């Protein structure tokens, strides 16, 4: 569970998000997330990639994803 302090909203994640969240906290890259999701849920890489992109996009929109500066 995460909290969006600006919107005062609690956010929860599904099983896939529960798998990906700790990986993100450890600095995993997109390709690592996709590979793990595909393996864990027996998905095609393309499908897992779309799911990861949706998850990351939602986190970005909410300001919950800190990305390293280039």
mmCIF file of C-alpha atoms in Angstrom:
data_model
loop_
_atom_site.group_PDB
_atom_site.id
_atom_site.type_symbol
_atom_site.label_atom_id
_atom_site.label_comp_id
_atom_site.label_asym_id
_atom_site.label_seq_id
_atom_site.Cartn_x
_atom_site.Cartn_y
_atom_site.Cartn_z
ATOM 1 C CA UNK A 1 0.000 0.000 0.000
ATOM 2 C CA UNK A 2 1.155 3.537 -0.744
ATOM 3 C CA UNK A 3 -0.222 6.934 0.133
ATOM 4 C CA UNK A 4 -0.636 9.804 -2.299
ATOM 5 C CA UNK A 5 -0.217 12.662 0.186
ATOM 6 C CA UNK A 6 -1.234 15.375 -2.269
ATOM 7 C CA UNK A 7 -4.556 13.704 -3.027
ATOM 8 C CA UNK A 8 -4.942 12.157 0.455
ATOM 9 C CA UNK A 9 -5.590 8.776 -1.136
ATOM 10 C CA UNK A 10 -4.443 5.298 -0.142
ATOM 11 C CA UNK A 11 -3.317 3.241 -3.106
ATOM 12 C CA UNK A 12 -3.194 -0.520 -3.245
ATOM 13 C CA UNK A 13 -1.661 -2.822 -5.822
ATOM 14 C CA UNK A 14 -2.589 -6.192 -7.230
ATOM 15 C CA UNK A 15 -0.373 -9.295 -7.104
ATOM 16 C CA UNK A 16 1.768 -8.047 -9.972
ATOM 17 C CA UNK A 17 2.299 -4.703 -8.265
ATOM 18 C CA UNK A 18 3.174 -6.479 -5.036
ATOM 19 C CA UNK A 19 5.864 -8.368 -6.949
ATOM 20 C CA UNK A 20 7.221 -5.283 -8.741
ATOM 21 C CA UNK A 21 7.174 -2.740 -5.894
ATOM 22 C CA UNK A 22 10.127 -4.155 -3.906
ATOM 23 C CA UNK A 23 12.106 -4.582 -7.098
ATOM 24 C CA UNK A 24 11.589 -0.896 -7.881
ATOM 25 C CA UNK A 25 12.673 0.036 -4.377
ATOM 26 C CA UNK A 26 15.926 -1.850 -5.016
ATOM 27 C CA UNK A 27 16.507 0.018 -8.291
ATOM 28 C CA UNK A 28 15.434 -2.629 -10.809
ATOM 29 C CA UNK A 29 15.327 -1.561 -14.447
ATOM 30 C CA UNK A 30 12.298 -1.975 -16.716
ATOM 31 C CA UNK A 31 13.744 -5.046 -18.453
ATOM 32 C CA UNK A 32 14.204 -6.734 -15.053
ATOM 33 C CA UNK A 33 10.600 -5.987 -14.106
ATOM 34 C CA UNK A 34 9.294 -7.301 -17.425
ATOM 35 C CA UNK A 35 11.328 -10.508 -17.214
ATOM 36 C CA UNK A 36 10.215 -11.212 -13.645
ATOM 37 C CA UNK A 37 6.558 -10.506 -14.385
ATOM 38 C CA UNK A 38 6.629 -12.703 -17.494
ATOM 39 C CA UNK A 39 8.281 -15.544 -15.613
ATOM 40 C CA UNK A 40 6.123 -15.297 -12.491
ATOM 41 C CA UNK A 41 2.773 -15.101 -14.299
ATOM 42 C CA UNK A 42 3.711 -17.087 -17.430
ATOM 43 C CA UNK A 43 3.121 -14.117 -19.742
ATOM 44 C CA UNK A 44 4.546 -13.262 -23.123
ATOM 45 C CA UNK A 45 7.241 -10.573 -22.882
ATOM 46 C CA UNK A 46 5.111 -8.092 -24.878
ATOM 47 C CA UNK A 47 2.169 -8.511 -22.531
ATOM 48 C CA UNK A 48 4.358 -8.233 -19.451
ATOM 49 C CA UNK A 49 5.964 -5.121 -20.933
ATOM 50 C CA UNK A 50 2.603 -3.432 -21.414
ATOM 51 C CA UNK A 51 1.630 -4.270 -17.839
ATOM 52 C CA UNK A 52 4.905 -2.911 -16.471
ATOM 53 C CA UNK A 53 4.551 0.271 -18.541
ATOM 54 C CA UNK A 54 1.018 0.782 -17.230
ATOM 55 C CA UNK A 55 2.174 0.254 -13.642
ATOM 56 C CA UNK A 56 5.127 2.631 -14.025
ATOM 57 C CA UNK A 57 2.943 5.200 -15.785
ATOM 58 C CA UNK A 58 0.454 5.177 -12.923
ATOM 59 C CA UNK A 59 3.246 5.645 -10.396
ATOM 60 C CA UNK A 60 4.661 8.538 -12.433
ATOM 61 C CA UNK A 61 1.268 10.225 -12.705
ATOM 62 C CA UNK A 62 0.866 10.063 -8.942
ATOM 63 C CA UNK A 63 4.400 11.305 -8.318
ATOM 64 C CA UNK A 64 5.310 8.037 -6.595
ATOM 65 C CA UNK A 65 8.251 7.087 -8.768
ATOM 66 C CA UNK A 66 11.605 8.734 -8.321
ATOM 67 C CA UNK A 67 13.716 8.245 -11.407
ATOM 68 C CA UNK A 68 17.478 8.777 -11.496
ATOM 69 C CA UNK A 69 18.604 11.935 -13.210
ATOM 70 C CA UNK A 70 20.364 11.451 -16.511
#
